[in-house]
PDB file of C-alpha atoms in Angstrom:
ATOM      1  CA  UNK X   1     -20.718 173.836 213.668  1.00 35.00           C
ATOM      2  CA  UNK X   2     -17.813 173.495 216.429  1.00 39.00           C
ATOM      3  CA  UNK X   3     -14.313 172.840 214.769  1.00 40.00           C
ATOM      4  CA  UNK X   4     -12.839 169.538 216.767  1.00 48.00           C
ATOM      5  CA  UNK X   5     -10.524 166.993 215.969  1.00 59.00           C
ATOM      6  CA  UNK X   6     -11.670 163.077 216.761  1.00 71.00           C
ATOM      7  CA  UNK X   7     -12.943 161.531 213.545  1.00 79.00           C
ATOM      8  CA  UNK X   8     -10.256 158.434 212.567  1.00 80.00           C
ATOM      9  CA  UNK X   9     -13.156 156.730 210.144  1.00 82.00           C
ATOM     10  CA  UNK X  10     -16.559 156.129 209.591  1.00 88.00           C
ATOM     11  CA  UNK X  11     -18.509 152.883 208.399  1.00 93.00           C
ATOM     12  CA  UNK X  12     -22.164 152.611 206.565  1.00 96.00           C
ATOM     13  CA  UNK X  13     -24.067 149.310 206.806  1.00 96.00           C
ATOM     14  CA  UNK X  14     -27.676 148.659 206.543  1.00 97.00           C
ATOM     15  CA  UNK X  15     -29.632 145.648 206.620  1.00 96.00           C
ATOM     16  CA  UNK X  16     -33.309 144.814 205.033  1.00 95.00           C
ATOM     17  CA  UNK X  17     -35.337 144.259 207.983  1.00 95.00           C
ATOM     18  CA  UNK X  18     -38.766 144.088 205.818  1.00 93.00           C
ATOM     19  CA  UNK X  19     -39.777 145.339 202.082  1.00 91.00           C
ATOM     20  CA  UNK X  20     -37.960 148.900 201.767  1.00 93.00           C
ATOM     21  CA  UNK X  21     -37.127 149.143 205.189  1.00 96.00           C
ATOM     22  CA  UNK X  22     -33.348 148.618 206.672  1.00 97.00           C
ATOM     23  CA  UNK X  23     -31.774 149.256 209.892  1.00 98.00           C
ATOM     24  CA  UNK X  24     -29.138 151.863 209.228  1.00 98.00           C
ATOM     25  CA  UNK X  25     -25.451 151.173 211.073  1.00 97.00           C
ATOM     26  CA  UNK X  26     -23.270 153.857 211.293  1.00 96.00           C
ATOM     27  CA  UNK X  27     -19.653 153.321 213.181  1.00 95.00           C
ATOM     28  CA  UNK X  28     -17.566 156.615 213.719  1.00 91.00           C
ATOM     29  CA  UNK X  29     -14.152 155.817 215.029  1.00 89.00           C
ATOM     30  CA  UNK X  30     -13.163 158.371 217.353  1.00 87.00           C
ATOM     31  CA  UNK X  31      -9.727 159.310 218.799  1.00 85.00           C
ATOM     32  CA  UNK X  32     -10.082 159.812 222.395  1.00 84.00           C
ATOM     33  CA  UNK X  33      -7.967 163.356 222.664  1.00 81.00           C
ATOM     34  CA  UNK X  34     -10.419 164.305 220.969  1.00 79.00           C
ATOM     35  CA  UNK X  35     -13.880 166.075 221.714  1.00 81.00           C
ATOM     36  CA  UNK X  36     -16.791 163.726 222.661  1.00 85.00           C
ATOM     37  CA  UNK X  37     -19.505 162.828 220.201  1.00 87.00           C
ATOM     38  CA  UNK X  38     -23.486 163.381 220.145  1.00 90.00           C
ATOM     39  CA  UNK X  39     -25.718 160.680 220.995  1.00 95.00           C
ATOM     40  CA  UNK X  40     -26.949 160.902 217.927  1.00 95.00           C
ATOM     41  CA  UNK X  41     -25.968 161.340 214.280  1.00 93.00           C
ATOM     42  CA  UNK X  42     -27.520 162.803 210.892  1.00 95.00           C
ATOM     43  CA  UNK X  43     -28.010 160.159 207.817  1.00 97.00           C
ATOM     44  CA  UNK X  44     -28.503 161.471 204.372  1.00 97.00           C
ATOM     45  CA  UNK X  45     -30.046 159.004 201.366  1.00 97.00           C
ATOM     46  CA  UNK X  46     -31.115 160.284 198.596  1.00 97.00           C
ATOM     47  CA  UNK X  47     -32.183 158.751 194.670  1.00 97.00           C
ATOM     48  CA  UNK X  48     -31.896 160.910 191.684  1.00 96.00           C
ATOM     49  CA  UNK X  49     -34.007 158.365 189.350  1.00 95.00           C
ATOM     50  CA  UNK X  50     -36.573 158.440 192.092  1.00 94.00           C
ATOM     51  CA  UNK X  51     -36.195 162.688 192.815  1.00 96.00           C
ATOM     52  CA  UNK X  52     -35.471 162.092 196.923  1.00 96.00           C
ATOM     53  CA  UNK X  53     -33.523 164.258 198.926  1.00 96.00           C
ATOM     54  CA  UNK X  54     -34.281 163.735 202.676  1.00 97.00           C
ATOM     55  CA  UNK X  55     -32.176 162.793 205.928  1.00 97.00           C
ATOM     56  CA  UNK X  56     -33.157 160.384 209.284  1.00 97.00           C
ATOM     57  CA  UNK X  57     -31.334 160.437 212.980  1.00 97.00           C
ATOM     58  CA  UNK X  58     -28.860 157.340 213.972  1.00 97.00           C
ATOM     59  CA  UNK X  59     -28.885 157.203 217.527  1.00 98.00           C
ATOM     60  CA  UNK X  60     -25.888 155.947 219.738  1.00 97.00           C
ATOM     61  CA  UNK X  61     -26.529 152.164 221.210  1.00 98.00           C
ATOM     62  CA  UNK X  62     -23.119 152.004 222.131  1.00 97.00           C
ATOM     63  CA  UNK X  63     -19.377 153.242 222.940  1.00 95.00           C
ATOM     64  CA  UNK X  64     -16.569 150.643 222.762  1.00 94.00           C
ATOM     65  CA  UNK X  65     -12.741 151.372 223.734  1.00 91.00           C
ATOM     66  CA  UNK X  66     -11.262 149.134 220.543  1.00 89.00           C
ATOM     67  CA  UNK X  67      -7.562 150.773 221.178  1.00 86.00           C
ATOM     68  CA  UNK X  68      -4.877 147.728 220.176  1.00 82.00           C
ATOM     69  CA  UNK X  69      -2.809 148.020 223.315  1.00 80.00           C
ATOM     70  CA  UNK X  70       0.767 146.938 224.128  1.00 78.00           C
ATOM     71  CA  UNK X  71       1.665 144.970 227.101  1.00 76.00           C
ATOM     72  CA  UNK X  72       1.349 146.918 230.531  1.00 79.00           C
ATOM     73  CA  UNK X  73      -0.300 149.958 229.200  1.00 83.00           C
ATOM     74  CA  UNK X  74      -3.807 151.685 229.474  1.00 87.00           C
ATOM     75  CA  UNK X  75      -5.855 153.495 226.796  1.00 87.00           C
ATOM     76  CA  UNK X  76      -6.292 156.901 227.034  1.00 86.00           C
ATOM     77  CA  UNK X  77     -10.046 156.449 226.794  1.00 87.00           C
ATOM     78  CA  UNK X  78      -9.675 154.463 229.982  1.00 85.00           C
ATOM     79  CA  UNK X  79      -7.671 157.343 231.962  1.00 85.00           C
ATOM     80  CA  UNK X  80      -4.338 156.112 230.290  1.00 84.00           C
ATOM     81  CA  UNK X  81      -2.119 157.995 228.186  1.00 80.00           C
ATOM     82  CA  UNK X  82      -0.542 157.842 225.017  1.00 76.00           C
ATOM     83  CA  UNK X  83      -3.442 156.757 222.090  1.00 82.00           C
ATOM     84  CA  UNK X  84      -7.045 155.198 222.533  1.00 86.00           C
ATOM     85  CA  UNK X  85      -9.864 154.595 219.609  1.00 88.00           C
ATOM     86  CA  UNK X  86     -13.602 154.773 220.450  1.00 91.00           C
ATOM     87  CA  UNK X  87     -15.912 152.873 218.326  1.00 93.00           C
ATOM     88  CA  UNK X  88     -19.485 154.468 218.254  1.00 94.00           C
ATOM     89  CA  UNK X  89     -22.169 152.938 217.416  1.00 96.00           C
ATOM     90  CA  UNK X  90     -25.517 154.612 215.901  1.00 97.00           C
ATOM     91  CA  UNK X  91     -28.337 153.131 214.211  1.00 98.00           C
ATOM     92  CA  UNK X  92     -32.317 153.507 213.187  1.00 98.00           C
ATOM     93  CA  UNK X  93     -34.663 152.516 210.672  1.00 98.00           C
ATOM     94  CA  UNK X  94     -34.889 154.018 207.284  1.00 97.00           C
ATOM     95  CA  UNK X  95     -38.137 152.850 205.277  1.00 96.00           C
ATOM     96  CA  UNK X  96     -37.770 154.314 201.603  1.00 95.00           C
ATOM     97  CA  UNK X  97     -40.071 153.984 198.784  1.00 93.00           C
ATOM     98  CA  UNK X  98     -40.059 151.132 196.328  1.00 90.00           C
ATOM     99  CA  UNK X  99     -38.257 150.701 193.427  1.00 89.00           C
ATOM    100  CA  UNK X 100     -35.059 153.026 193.435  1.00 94.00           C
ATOM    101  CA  UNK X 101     -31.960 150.820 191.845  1.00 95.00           C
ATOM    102  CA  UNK X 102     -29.478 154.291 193.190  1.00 96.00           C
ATOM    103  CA  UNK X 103     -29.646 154.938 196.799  1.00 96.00           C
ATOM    104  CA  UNK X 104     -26.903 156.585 198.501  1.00 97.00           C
ATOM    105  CA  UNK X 105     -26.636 156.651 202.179  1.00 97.00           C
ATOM    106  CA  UNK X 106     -24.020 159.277 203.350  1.00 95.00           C
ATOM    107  CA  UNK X 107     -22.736 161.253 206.215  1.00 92.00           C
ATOM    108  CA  UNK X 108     -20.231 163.953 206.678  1.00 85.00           C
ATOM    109  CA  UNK X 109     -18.786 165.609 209.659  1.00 82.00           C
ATOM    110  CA  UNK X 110     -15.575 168.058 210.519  1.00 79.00           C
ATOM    111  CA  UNK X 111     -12.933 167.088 211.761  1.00 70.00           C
ATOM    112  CA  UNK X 112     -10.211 164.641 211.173  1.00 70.00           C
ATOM    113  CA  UNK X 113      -7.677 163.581 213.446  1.00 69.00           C
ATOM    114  CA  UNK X 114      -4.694 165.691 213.481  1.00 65.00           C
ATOM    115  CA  UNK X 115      -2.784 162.521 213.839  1.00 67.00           C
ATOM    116  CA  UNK X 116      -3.074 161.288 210.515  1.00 69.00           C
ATOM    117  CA  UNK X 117      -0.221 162.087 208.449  1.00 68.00           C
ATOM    118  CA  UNK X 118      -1.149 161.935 204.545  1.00 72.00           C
ATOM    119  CA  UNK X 119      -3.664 164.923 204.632  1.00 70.00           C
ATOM    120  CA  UNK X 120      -2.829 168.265 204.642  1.00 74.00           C
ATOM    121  CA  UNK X 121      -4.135 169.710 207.938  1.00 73.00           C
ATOM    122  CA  UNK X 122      -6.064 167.007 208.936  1.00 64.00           C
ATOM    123  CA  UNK X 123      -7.873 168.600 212.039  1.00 69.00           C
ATOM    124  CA  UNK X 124      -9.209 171.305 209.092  1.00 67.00           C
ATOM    125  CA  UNK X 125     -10.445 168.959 207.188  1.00 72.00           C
ATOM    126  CA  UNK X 126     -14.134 166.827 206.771  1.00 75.00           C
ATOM    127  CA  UNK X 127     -14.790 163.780 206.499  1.00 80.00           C
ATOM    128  CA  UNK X 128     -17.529 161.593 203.889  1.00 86.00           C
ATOM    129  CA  UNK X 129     -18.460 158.302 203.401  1.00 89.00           C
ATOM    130  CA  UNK X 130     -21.515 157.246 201.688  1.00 92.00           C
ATOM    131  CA  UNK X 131     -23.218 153.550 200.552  1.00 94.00           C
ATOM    132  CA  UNK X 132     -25.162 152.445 197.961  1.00 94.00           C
ATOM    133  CA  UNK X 133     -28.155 150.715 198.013  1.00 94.00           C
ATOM    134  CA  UNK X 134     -30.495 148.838 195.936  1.00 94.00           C
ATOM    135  CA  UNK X 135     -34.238 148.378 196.856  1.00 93.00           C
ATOM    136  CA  UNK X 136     -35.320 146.991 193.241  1.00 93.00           C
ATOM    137  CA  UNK X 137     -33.823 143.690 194.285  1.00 87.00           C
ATOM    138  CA  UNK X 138     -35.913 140.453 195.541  1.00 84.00           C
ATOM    139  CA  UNK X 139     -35.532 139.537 198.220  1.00 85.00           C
ATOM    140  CA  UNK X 140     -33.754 142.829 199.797  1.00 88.00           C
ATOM    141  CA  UNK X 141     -30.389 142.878 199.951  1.00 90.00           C
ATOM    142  CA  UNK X 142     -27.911 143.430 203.372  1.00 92.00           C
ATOM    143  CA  UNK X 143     -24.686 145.252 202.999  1.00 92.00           C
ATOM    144  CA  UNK X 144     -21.461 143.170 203.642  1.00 88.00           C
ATOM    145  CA  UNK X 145     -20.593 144.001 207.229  1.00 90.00           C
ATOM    146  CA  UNK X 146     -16.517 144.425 208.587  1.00 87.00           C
ATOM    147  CA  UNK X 147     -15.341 141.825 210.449  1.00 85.00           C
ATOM    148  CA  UNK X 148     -13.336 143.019 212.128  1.00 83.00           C
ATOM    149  CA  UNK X 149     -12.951 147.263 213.436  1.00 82.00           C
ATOM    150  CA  UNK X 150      -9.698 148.460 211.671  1.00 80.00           C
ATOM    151  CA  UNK X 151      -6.694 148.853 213.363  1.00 70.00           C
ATOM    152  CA  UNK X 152      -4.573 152.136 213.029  1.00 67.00           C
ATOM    153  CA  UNK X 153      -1.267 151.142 214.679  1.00 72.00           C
ATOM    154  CA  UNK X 154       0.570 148.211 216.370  1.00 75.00           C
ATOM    155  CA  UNK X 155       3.206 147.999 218.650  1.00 75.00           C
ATOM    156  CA  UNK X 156       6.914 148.267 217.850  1.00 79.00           C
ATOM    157  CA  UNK X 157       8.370 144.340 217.646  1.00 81.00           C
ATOM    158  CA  UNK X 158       4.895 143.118 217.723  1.00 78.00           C
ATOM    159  CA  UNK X 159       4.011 140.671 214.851  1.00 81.00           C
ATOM    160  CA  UNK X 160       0.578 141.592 213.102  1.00 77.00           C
ATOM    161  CA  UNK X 161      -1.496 140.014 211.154  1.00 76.00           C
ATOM    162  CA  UNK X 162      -4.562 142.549 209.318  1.00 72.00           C
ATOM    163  CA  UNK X 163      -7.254 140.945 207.172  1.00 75.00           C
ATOM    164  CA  UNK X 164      -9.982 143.575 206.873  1.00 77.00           C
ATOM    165  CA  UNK X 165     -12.246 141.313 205.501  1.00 83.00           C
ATOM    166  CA  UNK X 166     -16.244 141.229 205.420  1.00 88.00           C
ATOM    167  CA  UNK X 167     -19.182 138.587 205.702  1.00 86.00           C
ATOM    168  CA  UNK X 168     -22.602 139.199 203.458  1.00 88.00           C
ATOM    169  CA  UNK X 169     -25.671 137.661 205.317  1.00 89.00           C
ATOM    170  CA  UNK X 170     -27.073 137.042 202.102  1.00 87.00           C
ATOM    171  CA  UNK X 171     -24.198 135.010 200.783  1.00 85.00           C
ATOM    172  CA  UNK X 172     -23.628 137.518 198.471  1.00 86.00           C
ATOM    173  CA  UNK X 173     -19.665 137.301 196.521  1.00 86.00           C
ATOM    174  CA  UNK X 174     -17.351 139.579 198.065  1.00 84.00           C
ATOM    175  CA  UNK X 175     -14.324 141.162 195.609  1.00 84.00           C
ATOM    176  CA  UNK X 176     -11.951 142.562 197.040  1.00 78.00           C
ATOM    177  CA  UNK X 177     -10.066 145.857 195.024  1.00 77.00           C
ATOM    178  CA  UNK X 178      -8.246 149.094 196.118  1.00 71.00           C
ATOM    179  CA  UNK X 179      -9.849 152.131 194.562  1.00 69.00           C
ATOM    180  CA  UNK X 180      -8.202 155.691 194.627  1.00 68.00           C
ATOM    181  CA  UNK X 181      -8.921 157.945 197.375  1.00 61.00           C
ATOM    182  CA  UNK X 182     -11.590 161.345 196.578  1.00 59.00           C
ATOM    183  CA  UNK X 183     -12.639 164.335 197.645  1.00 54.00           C
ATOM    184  CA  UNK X 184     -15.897 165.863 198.818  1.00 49.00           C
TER     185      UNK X 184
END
């Protein structure tokens, strides 16, 4: 594994595309001084009540430059200088089998941006996210999907207005809570 430092944040969404199968989302938010990413990415789901352990490939369907710019200048993913965010996109098809109320979807990758500022050595350190699914309920369930892509800075004497809120497909209710940060 090559030691790099681009993630900014990942995010896990699936949605039921037939019984026990769902197309897999994963966005990794890259900062663009950092190394390039793969065209593809590894997926890990796993049940214990069900005794699975296995892993798919997302595949990249597409790169986005999602860098909130101030007036009259140019990302740095776009030949510019100064700070640019790349969205990636990856995705595939993950059929499981029936009946498994504790899925978890997960990924994990080194490194984090040495930008951010409330980790210790960020560019030393991995980074996790995982997602829980369902499959015992009728008819399948979607995840809640983002909005909007988050936004990690603004422009000095710009006014700015951040709702990072979701949408369910399935109408689903949507709470809304902070939870304390942990460690893999």
């Amino acid at each position: 594994m090559s030691y790099a430092t681009h993630f900014m944040g990942f995010d896990i969404t699936y949605t039921c595309i037939g019984p026990n199968q769902y197309e897999v989302t994963l966005k990794a938010y890259r900062d663009c001084s950092g190394v390039s990413l793969s065209n593809s990415f590894p997926l890990s789901y796993s049940s214990a009540s069900c005794g699975v352990s296995a892993s798919i490939t997302l595949n990249r369907v597409s790169v986005e430059d999602i860098t909130p710019l101030c007036p009259s200048v140019t990302s740095l993913c776009s030949g510019g200088s100064g700070l640019g965010v790349e969205a990636h996109t990856y995705t595939g098809t993950l059929n499981l089998p029936t009946g498994c109320s504790d899925w978890v979807l997960s990924t994990s990758s080194c490194c984090r941006n040495n930008a951010i500022t409330n980790l210790s050595s960020p560019g030393s350190n991995s980074i996790y996210i995982d997602a829980e699914l369902d499959n015992t309920v009728t008819p399948c369930n979607s995840s809640p999907v983002f909005a909007s892509d988050p936004t990690p800075f603004t422009c000095v004497g710009q006014n700015v207005v951040y709702q990072q809120l979701a949408t369910d497909v399935d109408g689903d209710s949507l709470v809304y809570s902070l939870w304390p940060l942990h460690y893999h």
